Each structure stands twice: as structure tokens, then as C-alpha cells.
CSV table of N, CA and C in Angstrom, one decimal:
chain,number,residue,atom,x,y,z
A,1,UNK,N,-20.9,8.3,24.7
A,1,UNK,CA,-19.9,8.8,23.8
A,1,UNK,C,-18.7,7.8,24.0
A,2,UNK,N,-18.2,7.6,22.9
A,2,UNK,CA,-17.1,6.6,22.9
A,2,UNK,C,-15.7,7.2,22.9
A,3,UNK,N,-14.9,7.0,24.2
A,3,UNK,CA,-13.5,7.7,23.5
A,3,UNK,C,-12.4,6.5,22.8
A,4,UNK,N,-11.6,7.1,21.6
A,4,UNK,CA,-11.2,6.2,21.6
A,4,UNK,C,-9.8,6.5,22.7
A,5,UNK,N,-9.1,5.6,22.3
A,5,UNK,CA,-7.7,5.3,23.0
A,5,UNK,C,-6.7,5.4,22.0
A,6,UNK,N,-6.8,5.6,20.7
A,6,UNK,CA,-5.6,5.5,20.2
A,6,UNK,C,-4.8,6.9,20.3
A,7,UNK,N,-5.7,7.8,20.6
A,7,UNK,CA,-4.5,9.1,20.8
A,7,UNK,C,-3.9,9.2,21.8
A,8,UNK,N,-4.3,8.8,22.8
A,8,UNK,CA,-3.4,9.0,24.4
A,8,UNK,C,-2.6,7.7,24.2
A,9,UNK,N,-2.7,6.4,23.3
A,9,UNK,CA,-1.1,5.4,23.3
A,9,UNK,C,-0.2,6.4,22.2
A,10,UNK,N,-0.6,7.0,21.3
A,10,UNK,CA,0.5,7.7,20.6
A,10,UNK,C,0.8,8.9,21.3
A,11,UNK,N,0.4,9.5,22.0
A,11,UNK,CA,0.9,10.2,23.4
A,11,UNK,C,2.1,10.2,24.2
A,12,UNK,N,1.1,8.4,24.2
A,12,UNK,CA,2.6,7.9,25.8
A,12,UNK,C,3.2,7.1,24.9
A,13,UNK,N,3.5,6.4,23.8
A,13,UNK,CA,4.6,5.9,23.6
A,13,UNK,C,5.9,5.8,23.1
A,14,UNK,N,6.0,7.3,22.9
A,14,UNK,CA,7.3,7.5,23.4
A,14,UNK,C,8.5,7.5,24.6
A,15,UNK,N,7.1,7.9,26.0
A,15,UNK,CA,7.7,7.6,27.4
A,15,UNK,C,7.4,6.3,27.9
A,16,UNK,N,6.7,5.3,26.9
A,16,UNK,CA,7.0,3.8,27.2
A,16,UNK,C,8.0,3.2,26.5
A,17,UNK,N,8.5,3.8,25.4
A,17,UNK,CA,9.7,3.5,24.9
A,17,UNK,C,10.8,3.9,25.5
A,18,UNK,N,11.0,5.1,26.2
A,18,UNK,CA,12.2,5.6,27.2
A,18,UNK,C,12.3,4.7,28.0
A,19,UNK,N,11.3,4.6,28.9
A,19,UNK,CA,11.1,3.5,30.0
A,19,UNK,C,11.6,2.1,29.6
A,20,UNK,N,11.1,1.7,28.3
A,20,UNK,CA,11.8,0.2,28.1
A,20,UNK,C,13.3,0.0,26.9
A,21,UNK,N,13.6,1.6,27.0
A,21,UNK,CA,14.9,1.5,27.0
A,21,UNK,C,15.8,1.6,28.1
A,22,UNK,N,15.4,2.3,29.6
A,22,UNK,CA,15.8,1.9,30.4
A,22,UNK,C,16.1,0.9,30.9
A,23,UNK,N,14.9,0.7,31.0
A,23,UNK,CA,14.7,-1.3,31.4
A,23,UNK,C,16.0,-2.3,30.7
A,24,UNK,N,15.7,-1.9,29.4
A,24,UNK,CA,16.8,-3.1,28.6
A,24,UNK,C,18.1,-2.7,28.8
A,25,UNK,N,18.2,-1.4,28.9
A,25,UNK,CA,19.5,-1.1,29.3
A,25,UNK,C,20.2,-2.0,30.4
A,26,UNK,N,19.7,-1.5,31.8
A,26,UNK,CA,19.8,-2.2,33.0
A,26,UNK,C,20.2,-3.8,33.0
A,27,UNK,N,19.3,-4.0,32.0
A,27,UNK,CA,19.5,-5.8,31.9
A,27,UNK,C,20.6,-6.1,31.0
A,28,UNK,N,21.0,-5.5,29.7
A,28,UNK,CA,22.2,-5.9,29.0
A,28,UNK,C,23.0,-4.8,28.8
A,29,UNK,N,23.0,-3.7,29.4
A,29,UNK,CA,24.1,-3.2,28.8
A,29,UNK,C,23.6,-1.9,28.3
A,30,UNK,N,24.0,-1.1,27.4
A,30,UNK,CA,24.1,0.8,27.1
A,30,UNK,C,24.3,-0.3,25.6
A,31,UNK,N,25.7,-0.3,25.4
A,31,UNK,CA,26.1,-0.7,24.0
A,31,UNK,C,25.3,-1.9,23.2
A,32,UNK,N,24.6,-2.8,24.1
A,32,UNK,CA,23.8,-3.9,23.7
A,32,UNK,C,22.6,-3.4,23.4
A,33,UNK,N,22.2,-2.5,24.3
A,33,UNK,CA,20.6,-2.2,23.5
A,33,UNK,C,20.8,-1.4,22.3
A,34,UNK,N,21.2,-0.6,21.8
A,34,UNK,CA,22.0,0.7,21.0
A,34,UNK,C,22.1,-0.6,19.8
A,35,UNK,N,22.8,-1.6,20.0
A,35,UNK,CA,23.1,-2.6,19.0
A,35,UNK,C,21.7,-3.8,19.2
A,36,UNK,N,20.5,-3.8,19.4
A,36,UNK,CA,19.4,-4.3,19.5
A,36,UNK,C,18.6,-3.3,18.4
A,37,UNK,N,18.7,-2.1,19.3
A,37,UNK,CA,17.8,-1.1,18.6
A,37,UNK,C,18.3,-0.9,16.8
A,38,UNK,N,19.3,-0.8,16.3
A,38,UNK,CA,20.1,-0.7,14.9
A,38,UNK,C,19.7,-2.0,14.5
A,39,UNK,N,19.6,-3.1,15.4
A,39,UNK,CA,20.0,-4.8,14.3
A,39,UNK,C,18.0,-4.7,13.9
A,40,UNK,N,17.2,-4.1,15.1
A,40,UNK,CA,15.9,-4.0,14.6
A,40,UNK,C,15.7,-3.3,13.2
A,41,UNK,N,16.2,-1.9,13.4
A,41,UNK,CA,15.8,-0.8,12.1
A,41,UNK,C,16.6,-1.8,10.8
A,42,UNK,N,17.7,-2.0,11.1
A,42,UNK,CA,17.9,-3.1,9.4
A,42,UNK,C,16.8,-4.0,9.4
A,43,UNK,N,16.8,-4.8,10.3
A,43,UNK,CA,16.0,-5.9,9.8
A,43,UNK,C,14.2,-5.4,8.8
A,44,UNK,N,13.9,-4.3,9.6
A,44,UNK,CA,13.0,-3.3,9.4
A,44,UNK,C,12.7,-2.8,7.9
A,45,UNK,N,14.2,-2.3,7.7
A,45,UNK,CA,14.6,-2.0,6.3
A,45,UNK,C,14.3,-3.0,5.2
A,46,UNK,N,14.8,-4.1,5.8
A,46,UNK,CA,15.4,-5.6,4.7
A,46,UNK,C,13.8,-5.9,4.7
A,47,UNK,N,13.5,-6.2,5.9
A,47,UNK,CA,11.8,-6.6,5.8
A,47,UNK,C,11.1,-6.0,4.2
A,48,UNK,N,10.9,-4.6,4.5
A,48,UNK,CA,10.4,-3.5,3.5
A,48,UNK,C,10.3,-3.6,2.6
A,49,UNK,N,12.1,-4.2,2.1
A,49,UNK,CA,12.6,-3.7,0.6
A,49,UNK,C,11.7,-5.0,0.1
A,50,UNK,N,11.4,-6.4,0.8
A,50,UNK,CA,12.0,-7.9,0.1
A,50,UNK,C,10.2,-8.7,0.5
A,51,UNK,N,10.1,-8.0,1.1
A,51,UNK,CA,8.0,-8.4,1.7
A,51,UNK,C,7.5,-7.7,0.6
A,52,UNK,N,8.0,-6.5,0.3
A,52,UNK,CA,6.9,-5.6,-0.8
A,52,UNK,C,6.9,-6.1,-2.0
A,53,UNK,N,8.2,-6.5,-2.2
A,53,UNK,CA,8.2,-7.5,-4.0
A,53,UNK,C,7.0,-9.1,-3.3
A,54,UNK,N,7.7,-9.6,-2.7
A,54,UNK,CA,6.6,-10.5,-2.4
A,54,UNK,C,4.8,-9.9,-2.3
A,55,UNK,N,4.6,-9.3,-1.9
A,55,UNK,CA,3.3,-9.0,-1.4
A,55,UNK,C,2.7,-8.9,-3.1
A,56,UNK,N,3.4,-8.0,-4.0
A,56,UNK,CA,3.0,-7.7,-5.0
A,56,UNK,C,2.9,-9.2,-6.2
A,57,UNK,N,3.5,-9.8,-6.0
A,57,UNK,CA,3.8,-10.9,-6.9
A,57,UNK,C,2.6,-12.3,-6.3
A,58,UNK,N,2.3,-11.4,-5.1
A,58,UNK,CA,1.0,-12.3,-4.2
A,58,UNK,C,-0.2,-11.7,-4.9
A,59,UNK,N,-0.1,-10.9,-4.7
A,59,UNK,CA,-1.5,-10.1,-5.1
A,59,UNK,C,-1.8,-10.2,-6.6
A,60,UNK,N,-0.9,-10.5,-7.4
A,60,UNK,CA,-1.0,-10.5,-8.7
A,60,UNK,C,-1.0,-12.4,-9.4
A,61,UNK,N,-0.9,-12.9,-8.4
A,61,UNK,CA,-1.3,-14.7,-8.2
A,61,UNK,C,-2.5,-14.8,-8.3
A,62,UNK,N,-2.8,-14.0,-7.3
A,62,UNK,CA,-4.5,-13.4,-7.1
A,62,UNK,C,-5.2,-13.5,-7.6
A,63,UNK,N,-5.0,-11.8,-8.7
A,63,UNK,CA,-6.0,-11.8,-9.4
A,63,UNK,C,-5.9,-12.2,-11.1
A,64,UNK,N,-4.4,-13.1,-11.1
A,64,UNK,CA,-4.6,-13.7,-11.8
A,64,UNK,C,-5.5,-14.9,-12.6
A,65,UNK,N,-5.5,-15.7,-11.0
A,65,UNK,CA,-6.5,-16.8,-10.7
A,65,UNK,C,-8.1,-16.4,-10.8
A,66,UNK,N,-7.9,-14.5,-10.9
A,66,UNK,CA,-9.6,-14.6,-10.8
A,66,UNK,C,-10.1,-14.5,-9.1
A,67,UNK,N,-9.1,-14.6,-8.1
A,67,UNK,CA,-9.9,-14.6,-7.1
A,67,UNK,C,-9.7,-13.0,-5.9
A,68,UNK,N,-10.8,-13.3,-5.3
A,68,UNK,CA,-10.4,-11.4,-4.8
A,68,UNK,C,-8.8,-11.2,-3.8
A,69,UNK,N,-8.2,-10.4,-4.0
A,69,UNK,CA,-6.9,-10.1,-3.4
A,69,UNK,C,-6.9,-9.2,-2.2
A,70,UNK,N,-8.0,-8.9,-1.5
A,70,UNK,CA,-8.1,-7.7,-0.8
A,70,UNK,C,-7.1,-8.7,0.7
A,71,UNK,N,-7.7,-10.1,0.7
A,71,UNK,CA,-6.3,-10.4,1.9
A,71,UNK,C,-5.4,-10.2,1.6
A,72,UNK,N,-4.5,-10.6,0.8
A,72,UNK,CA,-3.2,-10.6,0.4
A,72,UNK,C,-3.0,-9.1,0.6
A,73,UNK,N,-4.0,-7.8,-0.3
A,73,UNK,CA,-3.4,-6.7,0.1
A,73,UNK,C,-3.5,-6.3,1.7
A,74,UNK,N,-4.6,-6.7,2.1
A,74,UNK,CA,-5.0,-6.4,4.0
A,74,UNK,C,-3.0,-7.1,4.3
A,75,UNK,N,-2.9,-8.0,4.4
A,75,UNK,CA,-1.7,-9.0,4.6
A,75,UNK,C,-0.5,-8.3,4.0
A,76,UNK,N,-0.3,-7.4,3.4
A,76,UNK,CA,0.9,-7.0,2.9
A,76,UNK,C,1.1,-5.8,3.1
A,77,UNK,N,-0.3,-5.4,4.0
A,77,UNK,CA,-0.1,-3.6,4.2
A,77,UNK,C,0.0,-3.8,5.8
A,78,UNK,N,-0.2,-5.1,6.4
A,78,UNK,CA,0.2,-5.2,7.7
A,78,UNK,C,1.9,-5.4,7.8
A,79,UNK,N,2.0,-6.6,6.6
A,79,UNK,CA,4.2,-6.5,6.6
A,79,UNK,C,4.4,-5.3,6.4
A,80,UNK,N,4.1,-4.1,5.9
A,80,UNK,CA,4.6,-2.9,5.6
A,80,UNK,C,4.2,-2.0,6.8
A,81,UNK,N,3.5,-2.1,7.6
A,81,UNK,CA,3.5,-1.4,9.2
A,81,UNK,C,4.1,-2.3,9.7
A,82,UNK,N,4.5,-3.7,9.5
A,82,UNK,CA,5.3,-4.6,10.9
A,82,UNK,C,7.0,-3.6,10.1
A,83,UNK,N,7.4,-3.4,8.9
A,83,UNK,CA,8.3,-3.2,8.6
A,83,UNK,C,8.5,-2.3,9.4
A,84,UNK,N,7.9,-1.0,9.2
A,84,UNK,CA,7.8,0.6,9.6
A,84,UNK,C,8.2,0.6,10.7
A,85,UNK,N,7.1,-0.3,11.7
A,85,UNK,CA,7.4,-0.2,13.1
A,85,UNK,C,8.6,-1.0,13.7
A,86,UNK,N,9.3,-1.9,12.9
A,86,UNK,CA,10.9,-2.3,13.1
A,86,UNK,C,11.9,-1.2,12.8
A,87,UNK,N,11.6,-0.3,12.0
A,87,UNK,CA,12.7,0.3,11.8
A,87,UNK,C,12.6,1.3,12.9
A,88,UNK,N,11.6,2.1,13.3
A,88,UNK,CA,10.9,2.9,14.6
A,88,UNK,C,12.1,2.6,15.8
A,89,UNK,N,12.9,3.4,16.1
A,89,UNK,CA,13.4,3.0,17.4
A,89,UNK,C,12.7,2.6,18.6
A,90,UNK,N,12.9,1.5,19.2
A,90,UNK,CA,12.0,1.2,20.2
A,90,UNK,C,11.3,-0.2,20.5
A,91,UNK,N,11.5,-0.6,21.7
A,91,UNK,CA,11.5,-2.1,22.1
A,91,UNK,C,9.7,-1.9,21.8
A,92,UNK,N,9.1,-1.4,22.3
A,92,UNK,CA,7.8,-1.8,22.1
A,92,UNK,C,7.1,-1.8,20.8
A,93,UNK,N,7.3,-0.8,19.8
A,93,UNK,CA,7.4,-1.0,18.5
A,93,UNK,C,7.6,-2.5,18.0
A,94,UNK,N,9.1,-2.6,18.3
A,94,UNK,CA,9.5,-3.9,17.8
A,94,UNK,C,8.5,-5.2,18.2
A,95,UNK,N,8.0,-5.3,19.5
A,95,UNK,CA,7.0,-6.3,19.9
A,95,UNK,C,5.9,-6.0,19.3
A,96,UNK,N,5.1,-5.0,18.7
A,96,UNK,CA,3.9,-4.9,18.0
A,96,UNK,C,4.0,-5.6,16.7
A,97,UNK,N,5.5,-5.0,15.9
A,97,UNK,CA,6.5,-5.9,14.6
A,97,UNK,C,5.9,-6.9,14.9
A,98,UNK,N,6.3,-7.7,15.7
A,98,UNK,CA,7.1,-9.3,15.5
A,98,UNK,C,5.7,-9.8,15.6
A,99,UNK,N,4.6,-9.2,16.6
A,99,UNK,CA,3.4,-9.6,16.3
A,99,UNK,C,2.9,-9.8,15.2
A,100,UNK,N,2.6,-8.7,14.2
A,100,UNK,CA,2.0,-8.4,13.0
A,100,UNK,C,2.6,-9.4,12.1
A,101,UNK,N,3.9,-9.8,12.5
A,101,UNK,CA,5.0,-10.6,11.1
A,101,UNK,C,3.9,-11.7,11.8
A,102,UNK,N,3.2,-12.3,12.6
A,102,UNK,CA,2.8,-14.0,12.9
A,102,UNK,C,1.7,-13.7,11.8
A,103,UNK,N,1.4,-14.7,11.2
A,103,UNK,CA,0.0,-14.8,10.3
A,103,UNK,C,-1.0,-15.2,10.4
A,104,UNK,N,-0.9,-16.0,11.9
A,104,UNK,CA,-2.2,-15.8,12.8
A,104,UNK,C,-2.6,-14.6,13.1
A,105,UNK,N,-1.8,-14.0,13.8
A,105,UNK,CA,-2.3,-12.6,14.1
A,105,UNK,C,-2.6,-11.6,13.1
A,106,UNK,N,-2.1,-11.9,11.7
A,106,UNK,CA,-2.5,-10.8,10.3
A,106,UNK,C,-4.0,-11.4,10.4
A,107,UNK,N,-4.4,-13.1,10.2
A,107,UNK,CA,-5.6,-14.0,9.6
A,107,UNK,C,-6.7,-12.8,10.7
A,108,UNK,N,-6.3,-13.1,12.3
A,108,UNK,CA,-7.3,-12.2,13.0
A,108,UNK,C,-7.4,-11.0,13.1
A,109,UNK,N,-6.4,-10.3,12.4
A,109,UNK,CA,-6.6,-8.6,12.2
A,109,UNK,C,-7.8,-8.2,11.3
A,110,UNK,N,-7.1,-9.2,9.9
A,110,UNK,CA,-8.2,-9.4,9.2
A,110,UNK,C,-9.0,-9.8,9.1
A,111,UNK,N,-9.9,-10.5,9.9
A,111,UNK,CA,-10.9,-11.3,9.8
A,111,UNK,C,-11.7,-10.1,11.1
A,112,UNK,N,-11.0,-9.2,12.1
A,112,UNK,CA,-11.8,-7.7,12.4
A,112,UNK,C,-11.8,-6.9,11.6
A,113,UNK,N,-11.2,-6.8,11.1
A,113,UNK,CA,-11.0,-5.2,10.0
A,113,UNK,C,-11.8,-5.4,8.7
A,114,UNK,N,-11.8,-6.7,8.4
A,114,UNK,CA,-12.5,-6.2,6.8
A,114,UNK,C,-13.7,-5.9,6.8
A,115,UNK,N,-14.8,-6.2,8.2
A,115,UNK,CA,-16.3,-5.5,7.8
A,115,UNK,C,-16.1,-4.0,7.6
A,116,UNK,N,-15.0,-3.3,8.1
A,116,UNK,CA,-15.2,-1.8,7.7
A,116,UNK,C,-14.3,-1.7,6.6
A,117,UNK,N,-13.9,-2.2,6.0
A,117,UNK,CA,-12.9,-1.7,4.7
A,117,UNK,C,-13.9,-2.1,3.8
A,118,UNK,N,-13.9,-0.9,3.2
A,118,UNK,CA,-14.5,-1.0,1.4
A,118,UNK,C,-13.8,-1.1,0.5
A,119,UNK,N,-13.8,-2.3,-0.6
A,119,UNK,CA,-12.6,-2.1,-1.6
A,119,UNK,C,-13.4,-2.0,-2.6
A,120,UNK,N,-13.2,-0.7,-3.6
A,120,UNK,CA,-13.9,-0.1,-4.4
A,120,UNK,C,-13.1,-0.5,-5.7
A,121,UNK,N,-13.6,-1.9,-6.2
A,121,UNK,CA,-12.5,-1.9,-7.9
A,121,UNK,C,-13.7,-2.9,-8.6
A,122,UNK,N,-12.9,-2.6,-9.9
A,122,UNK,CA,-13.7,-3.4,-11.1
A,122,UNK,C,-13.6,-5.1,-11.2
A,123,UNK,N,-13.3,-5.4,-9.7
A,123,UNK,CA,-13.0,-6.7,-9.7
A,123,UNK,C,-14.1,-7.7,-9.9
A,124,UNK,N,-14.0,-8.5,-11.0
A,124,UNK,CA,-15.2,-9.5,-11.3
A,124,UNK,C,-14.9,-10.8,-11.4
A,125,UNK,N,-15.6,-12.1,-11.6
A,125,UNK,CA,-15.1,-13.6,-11.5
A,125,UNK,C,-13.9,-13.8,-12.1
A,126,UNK,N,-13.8,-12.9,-13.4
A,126,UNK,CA,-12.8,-13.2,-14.3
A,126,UNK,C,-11.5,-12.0,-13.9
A,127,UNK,N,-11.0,-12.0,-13.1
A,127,UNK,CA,-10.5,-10.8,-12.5
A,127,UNK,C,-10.4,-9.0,-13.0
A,128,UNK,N,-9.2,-8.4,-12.3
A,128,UNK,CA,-9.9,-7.3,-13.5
A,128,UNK,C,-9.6,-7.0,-14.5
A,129,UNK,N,-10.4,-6.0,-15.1
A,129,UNK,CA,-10.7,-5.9,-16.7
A,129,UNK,C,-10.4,-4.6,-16.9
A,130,UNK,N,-10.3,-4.3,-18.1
A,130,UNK,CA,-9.5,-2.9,-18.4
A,130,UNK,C,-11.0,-2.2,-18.9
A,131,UNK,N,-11.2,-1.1,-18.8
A,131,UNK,CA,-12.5,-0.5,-18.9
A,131,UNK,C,-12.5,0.0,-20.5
A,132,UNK,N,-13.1,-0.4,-21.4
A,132,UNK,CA,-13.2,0.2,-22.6
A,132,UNK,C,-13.1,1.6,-22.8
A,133,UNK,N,-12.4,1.9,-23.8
A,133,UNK,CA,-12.3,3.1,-24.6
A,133,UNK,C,-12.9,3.8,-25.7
A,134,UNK,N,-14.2,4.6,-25.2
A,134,UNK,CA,-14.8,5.3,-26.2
A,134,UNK,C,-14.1,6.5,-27.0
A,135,UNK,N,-14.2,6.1,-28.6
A,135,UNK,CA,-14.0,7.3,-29.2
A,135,UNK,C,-12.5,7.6,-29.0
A,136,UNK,N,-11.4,6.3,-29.2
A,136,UNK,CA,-10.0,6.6,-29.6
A,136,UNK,C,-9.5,7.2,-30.6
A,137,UNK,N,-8.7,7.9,-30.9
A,137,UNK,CA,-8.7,8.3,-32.6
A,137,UNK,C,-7.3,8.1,-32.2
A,138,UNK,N,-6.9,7.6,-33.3
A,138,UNK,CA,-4.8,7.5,-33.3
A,138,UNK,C,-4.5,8.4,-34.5
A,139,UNK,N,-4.1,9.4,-34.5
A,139,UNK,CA,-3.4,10.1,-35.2
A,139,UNK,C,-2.2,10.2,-35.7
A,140,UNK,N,-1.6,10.9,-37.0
A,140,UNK,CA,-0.3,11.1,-37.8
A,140,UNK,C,-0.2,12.5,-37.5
A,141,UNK,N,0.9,12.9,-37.8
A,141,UNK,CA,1.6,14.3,-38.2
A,141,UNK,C,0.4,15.2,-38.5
A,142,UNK,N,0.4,14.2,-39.8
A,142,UNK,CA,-0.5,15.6,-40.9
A,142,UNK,C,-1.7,15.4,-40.4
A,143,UNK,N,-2.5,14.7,-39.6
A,143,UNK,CA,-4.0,14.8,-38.8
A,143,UNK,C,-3.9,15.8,-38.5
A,144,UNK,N,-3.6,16.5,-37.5
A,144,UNK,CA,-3.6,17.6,-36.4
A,144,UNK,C,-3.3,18.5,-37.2
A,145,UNK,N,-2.6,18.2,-38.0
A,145,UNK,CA,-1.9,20.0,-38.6
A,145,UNK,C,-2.4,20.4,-40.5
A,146,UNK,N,-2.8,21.4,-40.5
A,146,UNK,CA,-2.9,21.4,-42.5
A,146,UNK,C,-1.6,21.0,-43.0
A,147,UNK,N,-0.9,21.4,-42.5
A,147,UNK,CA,0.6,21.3,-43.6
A,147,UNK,C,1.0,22.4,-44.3
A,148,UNK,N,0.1,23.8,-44.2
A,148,UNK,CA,0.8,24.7,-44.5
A,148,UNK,C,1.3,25.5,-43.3
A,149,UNK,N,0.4,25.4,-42.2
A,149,UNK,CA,0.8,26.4,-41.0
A,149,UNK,C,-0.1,27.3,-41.1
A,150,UNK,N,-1.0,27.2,-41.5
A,150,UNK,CA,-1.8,28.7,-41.6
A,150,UNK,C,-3.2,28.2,-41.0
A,151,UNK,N,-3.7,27.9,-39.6
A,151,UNK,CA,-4.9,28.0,-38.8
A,151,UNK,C,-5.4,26.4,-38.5
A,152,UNK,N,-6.0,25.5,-38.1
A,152,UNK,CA,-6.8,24.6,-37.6
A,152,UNK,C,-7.0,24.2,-38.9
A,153,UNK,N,-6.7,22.9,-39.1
A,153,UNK,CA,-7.6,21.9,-40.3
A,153,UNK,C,-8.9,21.6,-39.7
A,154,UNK,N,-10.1,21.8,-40.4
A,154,UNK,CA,-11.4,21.5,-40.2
A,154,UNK,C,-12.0,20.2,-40.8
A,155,UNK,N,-10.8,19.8,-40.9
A,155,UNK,CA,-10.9,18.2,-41.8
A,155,UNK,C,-10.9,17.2,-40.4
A,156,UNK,N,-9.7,17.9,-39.6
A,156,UNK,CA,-9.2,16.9,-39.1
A,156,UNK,C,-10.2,15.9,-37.8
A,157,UNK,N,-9.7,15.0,-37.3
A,157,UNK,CA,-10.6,14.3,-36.6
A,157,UNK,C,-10.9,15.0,-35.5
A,158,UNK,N,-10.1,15.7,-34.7
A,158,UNK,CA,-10.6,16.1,-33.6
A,158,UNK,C,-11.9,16.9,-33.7
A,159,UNK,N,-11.9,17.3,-35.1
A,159,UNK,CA,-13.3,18.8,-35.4
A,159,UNK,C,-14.2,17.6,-35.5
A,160,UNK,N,-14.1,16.7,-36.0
A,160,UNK,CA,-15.0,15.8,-36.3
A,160,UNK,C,-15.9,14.6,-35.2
A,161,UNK,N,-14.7,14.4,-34.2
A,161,UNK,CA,-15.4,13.8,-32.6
A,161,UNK,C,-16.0,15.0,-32.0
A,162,UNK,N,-16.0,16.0,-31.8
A,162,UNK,CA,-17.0,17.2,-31.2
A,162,UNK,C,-18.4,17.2,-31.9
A,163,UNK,N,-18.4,17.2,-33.3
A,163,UNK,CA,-19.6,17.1,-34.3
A,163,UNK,C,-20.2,15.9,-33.5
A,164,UNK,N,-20.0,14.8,-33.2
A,164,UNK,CA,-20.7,13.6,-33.2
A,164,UNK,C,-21.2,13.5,-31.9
């Protein structure tokens, strides 16, 4: 049986984060880490706001070109957990960040992760395609309605796509 590990590090990393706020403490200061930990959550923030217009204007290069986007999105959903976990109080967080921001380290995330990801879309050589629409009908006013008010037009198209 296989256990994993990721429940017992979200367990303890909170009391590895106390600990290496101690730690930094000792080494610079009370008011220097306090001002470490705040300069991370902005940068965190600014990351968020200014990676996600990028990521999207990547992804849409993409499949403009026709070619599949599932890196760029794998790659943009790692800036958006490096974001998250900058704003996260906490030195060790922040080192997981700064890792995830290298794009060697995104190329080898992804290059483990994508055998289990399935991307389920209409994506084809010519990128994607809007799925045709059976049986639109565009309607006026007086379609839908008789015009006197008095019960269902049996004229109208809607009675008429049910028939067919």
C-alpha cells in the first residue's frame, strides 16, 4: 500500500513555518522579517494580477497558431500556485514560489505531470472550433406571440421544431 506524504507536509507546515520564522527572526530582526513576510504577499499579489493577463494572451498565441496549449496552461497554473504561495505567509512557501517561478523547474513539473493529466477539448490541427448549431431559429416579437393575447400561436416556429 502506498502512503502518500502530502497530508502529513500540510500537517506540519505550519510548525515549519513557525520554526523558520523563528529562525529568520534571530538572524535579522522581529521588524525585518514582518517586513520580508508583507514585501513577499505583494509581490505575490502583483505576480497574480500581471502573470494571469500574460498566461492568457500565451495560451491564446497558442491556439491561435493551431498548436496544443495544454503547456502554457500546465505553465500558467504553476505562476498562479507560485503566486498563491507568495502571498501565503511564510519563508517556506516563499522557497517553493521562487522555485515554481524558474522555468526549468515548471519544463520538469511538466514534463512529470502531463502523463496523468487529461485535457478533454475540441482541440484539432486547425485549433478550436466552435461546435455547430442544430436547428437555430431567430425570432421577432410577433413569432412567439399571436398578437391578440389570447393562447399559443400554432403557427409559430417553436410548434413547428417539435413536429420535425
Amino acid at each position: 500500500m502506498r502512503i502518500s506524504l502530502l497530508p502529513l507536509f500540510i500537517l506540519a507546515l505550519p510548525l515549519l513555518e513557525i520554526a523558520g520564522f523563528v529562525v529568520v527572526g534571530r538572524q535579522v530582526g522581529a521588524l525585518a522579517t514582518v517586513g520580508l513576510v508583507l514585501a513577499s504577499s505583494i509581490a505575490g499579489a502583483l505576480l497574480l494580477r500581471y502573470q494571469g493577463f500574460g498566461v492568457m494572451t500565451r495560451v491564446r498565441a497558442e491556439m491561435d497558431a493551431g498548436r496544443d496549449p495544454s503547456r502554457q496552461l500546465a505553465h500558467g497554473a504553476m505562476i498562479v500556485l507560485a503566486a498563491i504561495l507568495l502571498i501565503v505567509p511564510g519563508f517556506i512557501t516563499d522557497i517553493l514560489a521562487i522555485l515554481l517561478l524558474l522555468p526549468p523547474v515548471r519544463d520538469l513539473a511538466w514534463r512529470r505531470l502531463k502523463g496523468r493529466i487529461v485535457m478533454a477539448t475540441s482541440f484539432g490541427t486547425g485549433g478550436f472550433r466552435a461546435q455547430p448549431r442544430d436547428k437555430t431559429i431567430d425570432l421577432d416579437d410577433s413569432d412567439y406571440s399571436r398578437g391578440d393575447g389570447h393562447g399559443p400561436d400554432h403557427n409559430s416556429p417553436w410548434r413547428r421544431l417539435k413536429d420535425e
